[in-house]
Amino acid sequence: MSDTLLYERQGAVCRITLNRPQVYNALSAGLINDITAAVEAAGADEQVRVVVLTGAGDKAFSSGADLKEGFAQTASTGGQLTLGDSLRRTYHPMIQAIRNLPKPVIGRINGVAAGAGFSLALACDVILCADEAYFSQIFVNIGLMPDAGSTFFLPRLIGAQRAFDLCSTGRRVYGPEAAQMGLVSRSVPAADLDVAVADVVAYYATAPTRAIGAMKRVLNQSLYATLDNQLEQEAVNQETLGGSADAAEGIGSFLMKRKANFSGK
């Protein structure tokens, strides 16, 4: 679809690859829109029965939002971060496209999945990762809160206390621990990741796709809070946090490669 995203179909299997390895597959607005379009294309293709979502290279699935792009846009307009509107325009359609797709999405997590990259992984139906890969809710390090669906998916997978721990500390969770806590379906040595993914894909490529699509739809509806509500709550709160001193300090320190000095404001 573009230089930053690869879309391949072989038989019943669609493979969507984030292709910005030089920046650890950071999520630019263009890449997010391409992911959304790719997922929708897979949904419209009757031959596709299972989707694999992964990142190019061997270091990262996705390092999260492209902060340099966002900072440059803000600086050019002389305004503050408008994170709520950005989430509604880009991340929300992407996450909703994955969750509404009536076909299984397999997350192949080949390296770091941080920030919104972590959220993107969580939106998948089955997550397989390399032991060497790690997950981090790194938002707190720049004075922001998790978004792109993380506050919806994470407590449902690992419980409220563990979710709070990961969100409020941003600590790294490597593959084996992620599997132990139920964050991922399976963690394997990096050399075995493609074989593990291939086994799962082979099952879903011949499984009753329509029934699985219905299961996915009903499971999405089974919990008392809706994803739409959580996405909106994330957008509202992120909008407020985007104007905070700590967010300015966190993003500035990240770009200047120095330790952040948060004031709590």
Short mmCIF file of C-alpha atoms in Angstrom, two decimals:
data_model
loop_
_atom_site.label_atom_id
_atom_site.label_comp_id
_atom_site.label_asym_id
_atom_site.label_seq_id
_atom_site.Cartn_x
_atom_site.Cartn_y
_atom_site.Cartn_z
CA MET A 1 0.00 0.00 0.00
CA SER A 2 2.93 2.34 0.70
CA ASP A 3 6.63 2.32 1.48
CA THR A 4 5.85 2.27 5.21
CA LEU A 5 3.48 -0.70 5.13
CA LEU A 6 3.66 -4.02 3.31
CA TYR A 7 0.47 -5.90 2.40
CA GLU A 8 0.80 -9.45 1.14
CA ARG A 9 -1.75 -12.19 0.55
CA GLN A 10 -0.92 -15.83 -0.03
CA GLY A 11 -3.99 -18.00 -0.27
CA ALA A 12 -6.13 -17.45 2.82
CA VAL A 13 -3.41 -15.61 4.72
CA CYS A 14 -2.93 -11.84 4.70
CA ARG A 15 0.29 -10.46 6.18
CA ILE A 16 0.44 -6.78 7.18
CA THR A 17 3.93 -5.53 8.05
CA LEU A 18 4.78 -2.16 9.58
CA ASN A 19 7.78 -1.14 7.50
CA ARG A 20 9.66 1.66 9.24
CA PRO A 21 12.49 -0.36 10.82
CA GLN A 22 14.83 2.65 10.81
CA VAL A 23 12.60 4.24 13.50
CA TYR A 24 11.56 0.97 15.17
CA ASN A 25 8.28 0.99 13.23
CA ALA A 26 7.07 4.14 14.98
CA LEU A 27 3.45 4.99 14.22
CA SER A 28 3.17 8.08 12.05
CA ALA A 29 -0.26 9.37 11.05
CA GLY A 30 0.29 8.03 7.56
CA LEU A 31 1.26 4.57 8.78
CA ILE A 32 -1.75 4.42 11.13
CA ASN A 33 -4.09 5.28 8.25
CA ASP A 34 -2.38 2.65 6.10
CA ILE A 35 -2.86 -0.01 8.80
CA THR A 36 -6.55 0.86 8.99
CA ALA A 37 -6.91 0.67 5.21
CA ALA A 38 -5.01 -2.64 5.10
CA VAL A 39 -7.22 -4.24 7.75
CA GLU A 40 -10.34 -3.05 5.93
CA ALA A 41 -8.97 -4.44 2.66
CA ALA A 42 -8.39 -7.80 4.33
CA GLY A 43 -11.96 -7.70 5.57
CA ALA A 44 -13.30 -7.03 2.10
CA ASP A 45 -11.25 -9.81 0.51
CA GLU A 46 -13.35 -12.99 0.76
CA GLN A 47 -10.27 -15.14 0.20
CA VAL A 48 -8.60 -13.85 3.37
CA ARG A 49 -9.39 -15.97 6.42
CA VAL A 50 -6.63 -14.93 8.83
CA VAL A 51 -4.44 -11.83 9.20
CA VAL A 52 -0.90 -11.63 10.58
CA LEU A 53 0.21 -8.25 11.91
CA THR A 54 3.92 -7.70 12.51
CA GLY A 55 6.84 -5.29 12.24
CA ALA A 56 9.77 -5.23 9.85
CA GLY A 57 13.23 -6.06 11.13
CA ASP A 58 14.22 -7.98 14.23
CA LYS A 59 14.22 -5.19 16.83
CA ALA A 60 10.69 -3.82 16.99
CA PHE A 61 7.05 -4.59 16.44
CA SER A 62 6.38 -0.89 17.05
CA SER A 63 7.99 1.61 19.41
CA GLY A 64 4.74 3.59 19.58
CA ALA A 65 3.76 7.04 18.39
CA ASP A 66 6.19 8.96 16.21
CA LEU A 67 6.81 11.78 18.70
CA LYS A 68 9.14 13.64 16.36
CA GLU A 69 6.38 13.93 13.78
CA GLY A 70 3.86 15.12 16.36
CA PHE A 71 6.28 17.56 17.95
CA ALA A 72 7.23 19.02 14.55
CA GLN A 73 3.58 19.57 13.63
CA THR A 74 2.87 21.27 16.95
CA ALA A 75 5.92 23.49 16.67
CA SER A 76 4.99 24.53 13.14
CA THR A 77 1.58 25.75 14.26
CA GLY A 78 2.82 27.35 17.45
CA GLY A 79 0.10 25.56 19.44
CA GLN A 80 -0.10 22.92 22.13
CA LEU A 81 -0.56 19.21 21.56
CA THR A 82 -4.11 18.35 20.45
CA LEU A 83 -3.92 14.71 21.39
CA GLY A 84 -7.62 14.02 21.76
CA ASP A 85 -8.44 15.00 18.19
CA SER A 86 -5.41 13.11 16.91
CA LEU A 87 -6.53 9.93 18.68
CA ARG A 88 -10.04 10.21 17.31
CA ARG A 89 -8.81 10.76 13.74
CA THR A 90 -6.14 8.08 13.58
CA TYR A 91 -5.79 5.55 16.40
CA HIS A 92 -9.48 4.99 17.11
CA PRO A 93 -10.36 3.91 13.53
CA MET A 94 -7.31 1.62 13.46
CA ILE A 95 -8.15 -0.18 16.71
CA GLN A 96 -11.83 -0.41 15.82
CA ALA A 97 -10.99 -1.82 12.38
CA ILE A 98 -8.99 -4.65 13.97
CA ARG A 99 -11.62 -5.45 16.59
CA ASN A 100 -14.50 -5.26 14.07
CA LEU A 101 -12.74 -7.45 11.51
CA PRO A 102 -14.72 -10.73 11.42
CA LYS A 103 -11.51 -12.71 10.97
CA PRO A 104 -8.74 -13.60 13.45
CA VAL A 105 -5.77 -11.24 13.70
CA ILE A 106 -2.52 -12.81 14.86
CA GLY A 107 0.00 -10.43 16.39
CA ARG A 108 3.57 -11.53 15.61
CA ILE A 109 5.57 -9.53 18.14
CA ASN A 110 9.16 -9.73 16.97
CA GLY A 111 10.66 -7.01 19.19
CA VAL A 112 9.75 -4.04 21.33
CA ALA A 113 6.06 -3.16 21.59
CA ALA A 114 5.91 0.14 23.47
CA GLY A 115 3.31 2.82 23.99
CA ALA A 116 0.75 2.76 21.20
CA GLY A 117 2.70 -0.16 19.71
CA PHE A 118 1.76 -2.10 22.86
CA SER A 119 -1.86 -1.01 22.36
CA LEU A 120 -1.76 -2.18 18.75
CA ALA A 121 -0.52 -5.60 19.86
CA LEU A 122 -3.28 -5.82 22.48
CA ALA A 123 -5.93 -5.29 19.79
CA CYS A 124 -4.95 -8.58 18.14
CA ASP A 125 -6.92 -11.76 18.83
CA VAL A 126 -3.87 -13.97 19.39
CA ILE A 127 -0.48 -12.61 20.41
CA LEU A 128 2.70 -14.62 19.85
CA CYS A 129 6.01 -13.06 20.82
CA ALA A 130 9.71 -13.75 20.92
CA ASP A 131 11.20 -14.33 24.37
CA GLU A 132 13.52 -11.43 23.63
CA ALA A 133 10.65 -9.05 22.81
CA TYR A 134 9.32 -6.75 25.48
CA PHE A 135 6.20 -4.72 26.17
CA SER A 136 6.13 -1.31 27.86
CA GLN A 137 3.37 1.18 28.64
CA ILE A 138 5.94 3.92 28.21
CA PHE A 139 3.38 6.75 28.21
CA VAL A 140 4.11 7.59 31.85
CA ASN A 141 7.70 8.47 30.95
CA ILE A 142 6.45 11.47 28.97
CA GLY A 143 3.71 12.49 31.38
CA LEU A 144 0.82 10.92 29.48
CA MET A 145 -1.57 8.00 30.01
CA PRO A 146 -2.05 4.84 27.93
CA ASP A 147 -4.32 5.21 24.92
CA ALA A 148 -5.30 3.44 21.67
CA GLY A 149 -7.35 0.95 23.68
CA SER A 150 -4.80 -0.11 26.30
CA THR A 151 -7.03 0.88 29.22
CA PHE A 152 -9.74 -1.36 27.76
CA PHE A 153 -7.68 -4.43 26.88
CA LEU A 154 -5.02 -4.56 29.58
CA PRO A 155 -7.11 -4.97 32.77
CA ARG A 156 -9.27 -7.54 31.01
CA LEU A 157 -6.21 -9.63 30.15
CA ILE A 158 -4.15 -9.40 33.34
CA GLY A 159 -6.36 -7.83 36.02
CA ALA A 160 -6.65 -4.33 37.45
CA GLN A 161 -3.65 -4.36 39.78
CA ARG A 162 -1.19 -5.70 37.24
CA ALA A 163 -2.56 -3.30 34.63
CA PHE A 164 -2.05 -0.38 37.01
CA ASP A 165 1.50 -1.54 37.72
CA LEU A 166 2.42 -1.68 34.03
CA CYS A 167 0.68 1.61 33.21
CA SER A 168 2.02 3.63 36.13
CA THR A 169 5.61 2.40 35.95
CA GLY A 170 6.15 1.76 32.24
CA ARG A 171 8.38 -1.17 33.18
CA ARG A 172 9.46 -3.65 30.55
CA VAL A 173 7.74 -7.03 30.43
CA TYR A 174 9.71 -9.55 28.40
CA GLY A 175 8.16 -12.45 26.54
CA PRO A 176 8.32 -15.18 29.21
CA GLU A 177 6.78 -12.94 31.90
CA ALA A 178 4.17 -11.70 29.42
CA ALA A 179 3.12 -15.30 28.77
CA GLN A 180 3.10 -16.13 32.48
CA MET A 181 0.74 -13.25 33.30
CA GLY A 182 -1.57 -13.94 30.35
CA LEU A 183 -0.57 -10.86 28.39
CA VAL A 184 0.30 -12.97 25.33
CA SER A 185 -0.83 -16.38 24.11
CA ARG A 186 2.67 -17.78 23.81
CA SER A 187 6.32 -16.72 24.01
CA VAL A 188 9.05 -18.63 22.18
CA PRO A 189 12.74 -18.10 21.34
CA ALA A 190 13.12 -15.68 18.45
CA ALA A 191 14.41 -18.47 16.19
CA ASP A 192 11.13 -20.36 16.72
CA LEU A 193 8.72 -17.45 16.31
CA ASP A 194 7.92 -17.96 12.64
CA VAL A 195 7.24 -21.66 13.16
CA ALA A 196 4.89 -20.88 16.07
CA VAL A 197 3.07 -18.26 14.03
CA ALA A 198 2.82 -20.59 11.04
CA ASP A 199 1.18 -23.30 13.19
CA VAL A 200 -1.48 -20.92 14.48
CA VAL A 201 -2.07 -19.41 11.04
CA ALA A 202 -2.44 -22.87 9.49
CA TYR A 203 -5.22 -23.66 11.92
CA TYR A 204 -7.16 -20.44 11.33
CA ALA A 205 -6.67 -20.61 7.55
CA THR A 206 -8.84 -23.74 7.51
CA ALA A 207 -11.09 -23.06 10.53
CA PRO A 208 -14.77 -22.00 10.25
CA THR A 209 -14.09 -18.33 9.57
CA ARG A 210 -17.69 -17.20 9.73
CA ALA A 211 -18.22 -18.86 13.12
CA ILE A 212 -14.98 -17.40 14.45
CA GLY A 213 -16.03 -13.98 13.21
CA ALA A 214 -19.29 -14.33 15.12
CA MET A 215 -17.42 -15.46 18.25
CA LYS A 216 -15.19 -12.44 18.01
CA ARG A 217 -18.14 -10.08 17.63
CA VAL A 218 -20.02 -11.52 20.60
CA LEU A 219 -16.93 -11.68 22.82
CA ASN A 220 -16.35 -8.01 22.05
CA GLN A 221 -19.83 -7.27 23.39
CA SER A 222 -19.60 -9.49 26.45
CA LEU A 223 -18.14 -7.01 28.91
CA TYR A 224 -20.03 -4.19 30.57
CA ALA A 225 -17.86 -1.34 29.23
CA THR A 226 -17.57 -0.79 25.50
CA LEU A 227 -14.38 -0.16 23.60
CA ASP A 228 -15.92 3.01 22.15
CA ASN A 229 -16.45 4.37 25.66
CA GLN A 230 -12.88 3.57 26.68
CA LEU A 231 -11.45 5.10 23.51
CA GLU A 232 -13.41 8.29 24.13
CA GLN A 233 -12.29 8.43 27.77
CA GLU A 234 -8.68 8.03 26.63
CA ALA A 235 -9.09 10.83 24.09
CA VAL A 236 -10.70 13.23 26.59
CA ASN A 237 -8.03 12.64 29.23
CA GLN A 238 -5.13 12.61 26.78
CA GLU A 239 -6.33 15.97 25.45
CA THR A 240 -6.04 17.40 28.96
CA LEU A 241 -2.67 15.78 29.60
CA GLY A 242 -1.34 17.07 26.29
CA GLY A 243 -1.46 20.61 27.70
CA SER A 244 0.32 19.71 30.94
CA ALA A 245 3.77 20.80 31.99
CA ASP A 246 4.83 17.21 32.52
CA ALA A 247 3.91 16.23 28.95
CA ALA A 248 5.91 19.15 27.57
CA GLU A 249 8.83 18.19 29.80
CA GLY A 250 8.57 14.50 28.98
CA ILE A 251 8.42 14.96 25.22
CA GLY A 252 11.11 17.64 25.25
CA SER A 253 13.46 15.45 27.29
CA PHE A 254 12.78 12.49 25.02
CA LEU A 255 13.68 14.48 21.92
CA MET A 256 16.79 15.94 23.59
CA LYS A 257 17.79 12.53 25.00
CA ARG A 258 17.96 13.66 28.63
CA LYS A 259 16.27 12.53 31.83
CA ALA A 260 12.87 14.09 32.39
CA ASN A 261 12.33 16.33 35.43
CA PHE A 262 8.60 15.99 36.10
CA SER A 263 6.84 18.52 38.32
CA GLY A 264 3.56 16.67 38.72
CA LYS A 265 1.70 19.51 36.94
#
